[in-house]
Coordinates of C-alpha atoms in Angstrom, one line a residue:
Chain A
X1 CA -25.5 35.6 108.4
X2 CA -23.1 38.3 107.4
X3 CA -20.2 36.0 106.8
X4 CA -16.9 37.2 108.2
X5 CA -16.8 37.9 111.9
X6 CA -15.2 40.9 113.4
X7 CA -12.5 38.6 114.9
X8 CA -11.7 37.3 111.4
X9 CA -11.7 40.7 109.9
X10 CA -9.3 42.0 112.6
X11 CA -7.1 39.0 112.0
X12 CA -7.0 39.8 108.3
X13 CA -6.2 43.5 109.0
X14 CA -3.4 42.4 111.4
X15 CA -1.9 40.1 108.8
X16 CA -2.0 42.8 106.2
X17 CA -0.5 45.3 108.6
X18 CA 2.3 42.9 109.3
X19 CA 3.0 42.3 105.6
X20 CA 3.1 46.1 105.1
X21 CA 5.6 46.5 107.9
X22 CA 7.7 43.7 106.5
X23 CA 7.8 45.5 103.1
X24 CA 8.3 48.9 104.8
X25 CA 5.0 50.2 103.4
X26 CA 2.3 52.5 104.8
X27 CA -1.1 51.2 104.0
X28 CA -4.8 51.8 104.5
X29 CA -6.5 48.4 105.0
X30 CA -10.3 47.8 104.9
X31 CA -12.4 44.7 105.4
X32 CA -16.1 44.4 104.5
X33 CA -18.5 41.6 105.3
X34 CA -20.7 39.6 103.0
X35 CA -23.1 42.5 102.8
X36 CA -20.2 44.8 101.7
X37 CA -20.5 46.7 105.0
X38 CA -17.3 48.1 106.6
X39 CA -16.2 45.7 109.3
X40 CA -12.6 46.6 110.2
X41 CA -10.3 49.3 109.1
X42 CA -6.7 50.5 109.9
X43 CA -4.7 53.4 108.5
X44 CA -1.0 53.0 109.2
X45 CA 0.8 56.1 110.5
X46 CA 1.7 58.4 107.6
X47 CA -0.3 56.5 104.9
X48 CA -1.7 58.6 102.1
X49 CA -4.8 60.5 103.1
X50 CA -6.5 59.8 99.8
X51 CA -6.1 56.1 100.3
X52 CA -8.7 55.9 103.1
X53 CA -11.5 56.1 100.7
X54 CA -9.8 54.0 98.0
X55 CA -9.1 51.1 100.4
X56 CA -12.8 51.0 101.4
X57 CA -13.9 51.3 97.8
X58 CA -11.6 48.4 96.8
X59 CA -13.0 46.2 99.5
X60 CA -16.6 47.0 98.5
X61 CA -15.9 46.6 94.8
X62 CA -14.4 43.2 95.3
X63 CA -17.5 42.0 97.2
X64 CA -20.0 43.8 94.9
X65 CA -18.8 41.7 92.0
X66 CA -17.1 38.8 93.8
X67 CA -13.8 39.1 92.0
X68 CA -10.4 40.8 92.4
X69 CA -10.7 44.5 91.6
X70 CA -8.0 44.3 89.0
X71 CA -10.1 41.8 87.0
X72 CA -13.0 44.2 86.9
X73 CA -10.6 46.9 85.7
X74 CA -9.7 44.9 82.7
X75 CA -13.3 45.0 81.5
X76 CA -13.8 48.7 82.3
X77 CA -11.2 50.1 79.9
X78 CA -12.3 52.1 76.8
X79 CA -13.9 49.7 74.4
X80 CA -14.3 47.1 77.1
X81 CA -17.6 45.6 78.0
X82 CA -17.9 47.4 81.4
X83 CA -16.5 50.8 80.3
X84 CA -16.6 53.4 83.1
X85 CA -18.5 51.1 85.5
X86 CA -16.5 53.0 88.1
X87 CA -19.1 55.8 88.3
X88 CA -21.7 53.3 89.8
X89 CA -22.3 52.5 93.4
X90 CA -21.0 55.8 94.7
X91 CA -17.7 55.1 93.1
X92 CA -15.8 51.9 92.4
X93 CA -12.1 51.3 92.3
X94 CA -11.2 48.7 89.7
X95 CA -7.4 48.5 89.9
X96 CA -5.6 45.9 92.0
X97 CA -5.7 45.8 95.8
X98 CA -9.2 44.5 96.4
X99 CA -9.8 40.7 96.9
X100 CA -12.8 38.6 98.0
X101 CA -12.3 36.6 101.1
X102 CA -13.6 33.0 101.2
X103 CA -14.1 30.6 104.1
X104 CA -12.8 27.0 104.2
X105 CA -15.8 25.8 102.1
X106 CA -15.1 28.3 99.3
X107 CA -18.0 30.6 100.1
X108 CA -17.3 34.3 99.9
X109 CA -17.7 35.8 103.3
X110 CA -16.3 39.3 102.7
X111 CA -13.5 41.2 101.0
X112 CA -10.3 43.1 101.7
X113 CA -9.1 46.4 100.1
X114 CA -5.6 47.9 100.5
X115 CA -4.3 51.2 99.2
X116 CA -1.1 53.2 99.9
X117 CA 1.5 52.3 97.3
X118 CA 1.9 50.7 93.9
X119 CA -1.0 48.6 92.8
X120 CA 1.3 45.6 92.9
X121 CA 2.2 46.2 96.5
X122 CA -1.4 47.0 97.4
X123 CA -2.3 43.6 95.9
X124 CA 0.5 41.8 97.8
X125 CA -0.6 43.2 101.1
X126 CA -4.3 42.5 100.4
X127 CA -3.4 38.9 99.6
X128 CA -1.5 38.5 102.9
X129 CA -4.7 39.7 104.7
X130 CA -6.9 37.3 102.7
X131 CA -4.6 34.3 103.2
X132 CA -4.6 34.7 107.0
X133 CA -8.2 33.3 107.0
X134 CA -7.4 30.2 104.9
Chain B
X1 CA 2.0 64.9 112.8
X2 CA -1.6 63.7 112.6
X3 CA -2.0 63.3 116.3
X4 CA -3.3 59.9 117.3
X5 CA -1.3 56.9 116.1
X6 CA -2.8 53.7 114.7
X7 CA -1.6 51.8 117.8
X8 CA -3.4 54.3 120.0
X9 CA -6.5 54.2 117.8
X10 CA -6.6 50.4 117.9
X11 CA -6.2 50.5 121.7
X12 CA -9.2 52.9 122.0
X13 CA -11.3 50.6 119.7
X14 CA -10.3 47.5 121.8
X15 CA -11.3 49.2 125.0
X16 CA -14.6 50.3 123.6
X17 CA -15.2 46.7 122.2
X18 CA -14.5 45.3 125.7
X19 CA -16.9 47.8 127.3
X20 CA -19.6 46.9 124.8
X21 CA -19.1 43.2 125.5
X22 CA -19.3 43.8 129.2
X23 CA -22.6 45.6 128.7
X24 CA -23.8 42.9 126.2
X25 CA -24.1 45.5 123.4
X26 CA -23.3 45.3 119.7
X27 CA -21.5 48.4 118.5
X28 CA -19.8 50.2 115.6
X29 CA -16.7 52.0 116.8
X30 CA -14.7 54.5 114.7
X31 CA -11.6 56.5 115.6
X32 CA -10.4 59.5 113.5
X33 CA -7.1 61.3 113.7
X34 CA -6.5 65.0 114.3
X35 CA -7.4 65.7 110.7
X36 CA -10.7 63.9 111.1
X37 CA -9.5 61.0 108.8
X38 CA -10.7 57.5 109.6
X39 CA -7.9 55.7 111.4
X40 CA -9.4 52.6 113.0
X41 CA -12.9 51.0 112.8
X42 CA -14.6 47.9 114.1
X43 CA -18.2 46.6 113.6
X44 CA -19.1 44.0 116.2
X45 CA -21.0 41.0 114.9
X46 CA -24.6 41.7 114.5
X47 CA -24.4 45.4 115.1
X48 CA -26.9 47.7 113.2
X49 CA -25.8 48.2 109.5
X50 CA -27.0 51.8 109.7
X51 CA -24.6 52.5 112.5
X52 CA -21.5 52.1 110.4
X53 CA -22.0 55.5 108.9
X54 CA -23.3 57.0 112.1
X55 CA -20.2 55.9 114.1
X56 CA -17.9 57.4 111.6
X57 CA -19.9 60.7 111.4
X58 CA -19.9 60.9 115.2
X59 CA -16.2 60.7 115.3
X60 CA -15.7 63.2 112.6
X61 CA -18.3 65.6 114.1
X62 CA -16.5 65.4 117.5
X63 CA -13.2 66.4 115.9
X64 CA -14.7 69.0 113.5
X65 CA -15.9 71.1 116.5
X66 CA -13.7 69.7 119.3
X67 CA -16.6 68.9 121.6
X68 CA -18.8 65.9 122.5
X69 CA -21.4 65.4 119.8
X70 CA -24.2 65.7 122.3
X71 CA -23.2 69.2 123.2
X72 CA -23.5 70.3 119.6
X73 CA -26.9 68.6 119.5
X74 CA -28.2 70.8 122.3
X75 CA -27.5 73.9 120.2
X76 CA -28.9 72.4 117.0
X77 CA -32.4 71.9 118.2
X78 CA -35.4 73.9 116.8
X79 CA -34.9 77.5 118.1
X80 CA -31.3 76.7 119.1
X81 CA -28.4 78.8 117.8
X82 CA -27.1 76.0 115.5
X83 CA -30.4 74.7 114.1
X84 CA -29.9 72.2 111.3
X85 CA -26.1 72.4 111.4
X86 CA -26.3 68.7 110.5
X87 CA -26.6 69.4 106.8
X88 CA -23.0 70.7 106.7
X89 CA -19.8 68.8 106.1
X90 CA -21.5 66.0 104.2
X91 CA -23.7 65.2 107.2
X92 CA -23.0 65.6 110.9
X93 CA -24.4 63.5 113.8
X94 CA -25.1 65.6 116.8
X95 CA -26.5 63.2 119.4
X96 CA -24.3 61.6 122.0
X97 CA -21.7 58.9 121.2
X98 CA -18.9 61.0 119.8
X99 CA -16.0 62.4 121.9
X100 CA -12.7 64.2 121.3
X101 CA -9.6 62.3 122.4
X102 CA -6.9 64.2 124.1
X103 CA -3.3 63.3 124.9
X104 CA -1.6 63.7 128.3
X105 CA -0.9 67.4 127.6
X106 CA -4.6 68.1 126.9
X107 CA -4.2 68.5 123.1
X108 CA -6.9 67.0 121.0
X109 CA -5.3 64.2 118.9
X110 CA -8.4 62.6 117.4
X111 CA -11.9 61.5 118.3
X112 CA -14.0 58.4 118.8
X113 CA -17.6 57.7 117.6
X114 CA -19.8 54.8 118.7
X115 CA -23.2 53.8 117.4
X116 CA -25.4 50.7 117.9
X117 CA -27.7 51.2 120.9
X118 CA -29.3 54.0 123.0
X119 CA -27.4 57.2 122.9
X120 CA -26.6 56.8 126.6
X121 CA -25.0 53.4 125.9
X122 CA -23.2 54.8 122.8
X123 CA -21.8 57.5 125.0
X124 CA -20.7 55.1 127.7
X125 CA -18.9 52.9 125.2
X126 CA -17.2 55.9 123.5
X127 CA -16.1 57.2 126.9
X128 CA -14.4 53.8 127.7
X129 CA -12.5 54.0 124.4
X130 CA -11.4 57.6 125.1
X131 CA -10.3 56.9 128.6
X132 CA -8.1 54.0 127.5
X133 CA -5.7 56.7 126.2
X134 CA -5.5 58.8 129.3
Chain C
X1 CA -20.6 91.7 85.8
X2 CA -20.1 89.4 88.9
X3 CA -20.2 92.3 91.3
X4 CA -17.5 92.1 94.0
X5 CA -14.0 92.1 92.7
X6 CA -11.2 89.9 94.2
X7 CA -9.6 93.0 95.6
X8 CA -12.8 93.9 97.4
X9 CA -13.3 90.3 98.6
X10 CA -9.8 90.2 100.0
X11 CA -10.3 93.5 101.7
X12 CA -13.4 92.1 103.4
X13 CA -11.6 89.0 104.4
X14 CA -8.7 91.1 105.8
X15 CA -11.1 93.2 107.8
X16 CA -12.9 90.2 109.2
X17 CA -9.5 88.6 110.1
X18 CA -8.5 91.7 111.9
X19 CA -11.8 91.8 113.8
X20 CA -11.3 88.1 114.8
X21 CA -7.8 88.8 116.0
X22 CA -9.0 91.8 118.1
X23 CA -11.6 89.5 119.7
X24 CA -9.1 86.7 120.1
X25 CA -11.2 84.3 117.9
X26 CA -10.2 81.8 115.3
X27 CA -12.5 82.0 112.3
X28 CA -13.1 80.6 108.8
X29 CA -14.1 83.5 106.5
X30 CA -15.6 83.1 103.0
X31 CA -16.6 85.7 100.4
X32 CA -18.8 84.9 97.4
X33 CA -19.5 87.1 94.4
X34 CA -22.9 88.1 93.0
X35 CA -23.2 84.6 91.4
X36 CA -22.6 83.0 94.8
X37 CA -19.3 81.6 93.6
X38 CA -16.4 81.4 96.1
X39 CA -14.1 84.4 95.6
X40 CA -11.9 84.6 98.6
X41 CA -11.4 82.4 101.7
X42 CA -9.2 82.3 104.8
X43 CA -9.0 79.8 107.6
X44 CA -7.2 81.2 110.6
X45 CA -4.7 78.9 112.3
X46 CA -6.4 76.5 114.7
X47 CA -10.0 77.3 113.6
X48 CA -12.5 74.5 113.7
X49 CA -12.2 72.1 110.8
X50 CA -15.9 71.7 110.5
X51 CA -16.3 75.5 110.0
X52 CA -14.6 75.5 106.5
X53 CA -17.8 74.2 105.0
X54 CA -20.1 76.2 107.2
X55 CA -18.4 79.5 106.4
X56 CA -18.8 78.9 102.7
X57 CA -22.4 77.7 103.1
X58 CA -23.2 80.8 105.1
X59 CA -21.9 83.1 102.4
X60 CA -23.7 81.2 99.7
X61 CA -27.0 81.1 101.7
X62 CA -26.8 84.9 102.3
X63 CA -26.5 85.5 98.5
X64 CA -28.9 82.8 97.5
X65 CA -31.7 84.7 99.3
X66 CA -30.2 88.2 99.7
X67 CA -30.7 88.3 103.4
X68 CA -28.7 87.7 106.6
X69 CA -28.6 83.9 107.2
X70 CA -30.1 84.4 110.7
X71 CA -33.2 85.9 109.1
X72 CA -33.8 82.9 107.0
X73 CA -33.3 80.7 110.1
X74 CA -36.3 82.3 111.8
X75 CA -38.5 81.1 109.0
X76 CA -37.0 77.6 108.8
X77 CA -38.0 76.5 112.3
X78 CA -40.6 73.8 112.8
X79 CA -44.0 75.2 111.9
X80 CA -42.3 78.1 110.0
X81 CA -43.0 78.9 106.4
X82 CA -39.6 77.6 105.2
X83 CA -39.3 74.6 107.5
X84 CA -36.1 72.6 106.7
X85 CA -35.1 74.7 103.7
X86 CA -31.6 73.7 104.8
X87 CA -31.6 70.5 102.8
X88 CA -31.8 72.4 99.5
X89 CA -28.9 73.7 97.4
X90 CA -26.5 71.1 98.6
X91 CA -27.0 72.3 102.2
X92 CA -27.8 75.8 103.5
X93 CA -26.8 77.2 106.9
X94 CA -29.5 79.4 108.3
X95 CA -28.1 80.6 111.6
X96 CA -26.2 83.9 112.0
X97 CA -22.8 84.6 110.4
X98 CA -23.7 85.2 106.8
X99 CA -24.4 88.6 105.4
X100 CA -25.0 90.1 101.9
X101 CA -22.5 92.7 100.8
X102 CA -23.8 95.8 99.0
X103 CA -22.0 98.5 97.0
X104 CA -22.3 102.2 97.5
X105 CA -25.5 102.2 95.4
X106 CA -27.1 99.6 97.6
X107 CA -26.8 96.8 95.0
X108 CA -25.9 93.4 96.4
X109 CA -22.5 92.4 94.9
X110 CA -21.8 89.3 97.0
X111 CA -21.9 88.0 100.5
X112 CA -19.6 87.0 103.4
X113 CA -19.9 84.0 105.7
X114 CA -18.0 83.5 109.0
X115 CA -17.8 80.4 111.2
X116 CA -15.7 79.4 114.2
X117 CA -17.3 80.5 117.4
X118 CA -20.7 81.5 118.9
X119 CA -23.2 82.7 116.3
X120 CA -23.1 86.1 117.9
X121 CA -19.3 86.3 117.4
X122 CA -19.6 84.8 113.9
X123 CA -22.1 87.6 113.0
X124 CA -19.9 90.3 114.5
X125 CA -16.9 89.3 112.5
X126 CA -18.9 89.0 109.3
X127 CA -20.3 92.5 109.9
X128 CA -16.8 93.8 110.2
X129 CA -15.9 92.3 106.8
X130 CA -19.1 93.6 105.2
X131 CA -18.6 97.1 106.5
X132 CA -15.1 97.3 105.2
X133 CA -16.6 97.8 101.7
X134 CA -19.1 100.5 102.7
Chain D
X1 CA 0.1 71.2 113.9
X2 CA -1.7 71.5 110.6
X3 CA 1.4 72.4 108.7
X4 CA 1.1 75.5 106.6
X5 CA -0.1 78.6 108.4
X6 CA -2.7 81.0 107.0
X7 CA 0.1 83.6 106.6
X8 CA 2.1 81.2 104.5
X9 CA -1.0 80.1 102.5
X10 CA -1.9 83.7 101.7
X11 CA 1.7 84.4 100.7
X12 CA 1.5 81.5 98.2
X13 CA -1.8 82.7 96.9
X14 CA -0.4 86.2 96.4
X15 CA 2.7 84.9 94.6
X16 CA 0.4 82.8 92.3
X17 CA -1.8 85.8 91.7
X18 CA 1.2 87.9 90.7
X19 CA 2.4 85.3 88.3
X20 CA -1.0 85.1 86.7
X21 CA -1.1 88.8 86.3
X22 CA 2.4 88.8 84.7
X23 CA 1.2 86.2 82.2
X24 CA -2.2 88.0 81.7
X25 CA -4.2 85.0 83.0
X26 CA -7.3 84.8 85.1
X27 CA -6.9 82.0 87.7
X28 CA -8.6 80.3 90.6
X29 CA -6.0 79.6 93.3
X30 CA -6.5 77.3 96.3
X31 CA -4.2 76.3 99.1
X32 CA -4.9 73.4 101.5
X33 CA -3.1 72.5 104.8
X34 CA -1.5 69.2 105.7
X35 CA -4.9 67.8 106.5
X36 CA -6.1 68.7 103.0
X37 CA -8.5 71.4 104.4
X38 CA -9.0 74.6 102.5
X39 CA -6.9 77.3 104.0
X40 CA -6.8 80.2 101.5
X41 CA -8.5 80.8 98.2
X42 CA -8.7 83.5 95.5
X43 CA -10.7 83.7 92.3
X44 CA -9.3 86.4 90.0
X45 CA -11.9 88.7 88.3
X46 CA -13.3 87.0 85.3
X47 CA -11.8 83.6 85.9
X48 CA -13.8 80.5 84.8
X49 CA -16.6 79.7 87.2
X50 CA -16.0 76.0 86.7
X51 CA -12.5 76.3 87.9
X52 CA -13.4 77.2 91.5
X53 CA -14.1 73.5 92.2
X54 CA -11.2 72.3 90.0
X55 CA -8.6 74.4 91.8
X56 CA -9.8 73.2 95.2
X57 CA -9.8 69.6 94.0
X58 CA -6.3 69.9 92.5
X59 CA -4.9 71.2 95.8
X60 CA -6.6 68.4 97.7
X61 CA -5.5 65.7 95.2
X62 CA -1.9 66.9 95.5
X63 CA -2.0 66.5 99.3
X64 CA -4.0 63.3 99.2
X65 CA -1.2 61.5 97.4
X66 CA 1.8 63.8 98.0
X67 CA 2.6 64.3 94.4
X68 CA 1.9 66.7 91.5
X69 CA -1.5 66.1 90.2
X70 CA -0.2 65.5 86.7
X71 CA 1.9 62.6 87.9
X72 CA -1.2 60.9 89.2
X73 CA -2.9 61.6 85.8
X74 CA -0.2 59.7 83.9
X75 CA -1.1 56.5 85.9
X76 CA -4.9 57.0 85.6
X77 CA -5.1 56.9 81.8
X78 CA -6.8 54.0 80.1
X79 CA -4.6 50.9 80.6
X80 CA -2.7 52.7 83.4
X81 CA -2.4 51.2 86.8
X82 CA -4.7 53.8 88.4
X83 CA -7.4 54.0 85.7
X84 CA -10.4 56.1 86.9
X85 CA -9.0 56.8 90.3
X86 CA -10.8 60.1 89.8
X87 CA -14.1 58.8 91.1
X88 CA -12.7 58.4 94.7
X89 CA -12.5 60.9 97.5
X90 CA -15.5 62.9 96.2
X91 CA -13.7 63.6 92.9
X92 CA -10.1 64.0 92.1
X93 CA -8.5 66.2 89.5
X94 CA -5.4 64.4 88.0
X95 CA -4.2 66.8 85.3
X96 CA -1.4 69.4 86.0
X97 CA -2.0 72.4 88.2
X98 CA -1.8 70.9 91.7
X99 CA 1.5 70.7 93.7
X100 CA 2.5 69.7 97.2
X101 CA 4.1 72.5 99.3
X102 CA 7.1 71.6 101.4
X103 CA 8.8 73.4 104.2
X104 CA 12.6 74.1 104.5
X105 CA 13.0 70.6 106.0
X106 CA 11.3 68.9 103.1
X107 CA 8.2 68.0 105.0
X108 CA 4.9 68.4 103.1
X109 CA 2.9 71.1 104.9
X110 CA 0.1 71.5 102.4
X111 CA -0.6 71.9 98.7
X112 CA -1.6 74.4 96.0
X113 CA -4.1 74.0 93.2
X114 CA -4.6 76.4 90.2
X115 CA -7.2 76.3 87.5
X116 CA -8.2 78.8 84.8
X117 CA -6.2 78.3 81.6
X118 CA -4.2 75.6 79.8
X119 CA -2.8 72.9 82.2
X120 CA 0.7 74.2 81.4
X121 CA -0.2 77.6 82.5
X122 CA -2.1 76.3 85.5
X123 CA 1.1 74.4 86.5
X124 CA 3.3 77.4 86.0
X125 CA 1.2 79.6 88.2
X126 CA 0.9 76.8 90.9
X127 CA 4.7 76.5 90.8
X128 CA 5.1 80.2 91.5
X129 CA 2.9 79.9 94.5
X130 CA 4.7 76.9 95.8
X131 CA 8.1 78.4 95.3
X132 CA 7.2 81.5 97.3
X133 CA 7.5 79.4 100.4
X134 CA 10.9 78.0 99.7

């Protein structure tokens, strides 16, 4: 199976949207399934145009390597073991805002990516989306 | 303004999802705004993986030229006036399933693209999404 | 030398714009130099979004092969000697609307591409731009 | 509406061209609208061929994130919060030379990108283009 269902993905997007509204932020929110395929997406009114692609790439990156995007970014710095890994897979985003999503058994069923503000806020909103499924 | 709001886009996606369920179909549904930027997306459980990209490209194509994608496809056939226009804009989809979305005043505010079954069914589901905003 | 100067390219764009206004059309107009590099461009208010790329590709195609784009399109049809040549060079457009630009000596110094309406109108507007330099 | 009009975009290009001539520089100058679509472009005679794409990408980047490209570049350095963001959106340019363009009310209506010399000079010429509309 593909893991996350559309219903779950839309639930995660809705929770992330709500968190963004609470923080007065305008976000792009993407959820991919276990196969890293786009499953649900929402661009809040007035969110940065350039963040559509980044939100999707964050979600894909988090599932491609089953870790928070920010963790990957620590290894992709100059001198790091994964220097410039970002050019692979049609473009990865390795700063915070992408998180794997697990089911109750701890299996990874998909990932969420958020982009539209500081990476700290992107991460916070992504976390709200992820936690809605736990 | 960018035309369609996220709320409207999600309403169109929900109506298209409902129509697909009524017809027992599994669809990918994409809505873009007036600038042809992805605004809302849903992939129904079990829908073709290859249709994620096609649904998005149908929505973009419908807004790029402000017409149903199938109309463009009639002119892009061998011997037609727009033969092979599909190689432009990073890839267009010119068979049915993409429709412009207008507001009450008749202005185009975005577009919807649906992919996952026959082009007739894709078109029917897209139409249901479009009509939800009229 | 690169052939066409910016001054000439802008003159061609201005003549094409004027022709489009006379015909009540909204066009994207691109001029490339002898090296097929973009030299001048104008998108008239409200012109199709998808025609930005097509106008540029028409101009490049006309210079890549030193002929009107429509001529190339006759050879790229199914069974033709250049079938599907459109997939080369990052995407060619082979229907009318792109024309080489020559100087007084008959040397090709660049090309113009126009997109935004029927291919007949695209061609007419491109011709007006080309003729402004002769 | 798409924000900046063609007339305004051409006015910004003309002002940037004039500034470049005053400084004896050869520049590529691009203006995009509120949707980050190319609206006007000029390549001055003898300007770097490689700067055509960079000027366009600078303008798009400035609109994608509604900030000067150089600001984004400060955050995308090794160790920065947006390291390697440049791989997104088909390629971003994050060094100076791209600036959002605002109307009298302070709304962003487009952006200008300039490339052809040092980033300081690129920025100066972009600024002249931007200021022509204020």
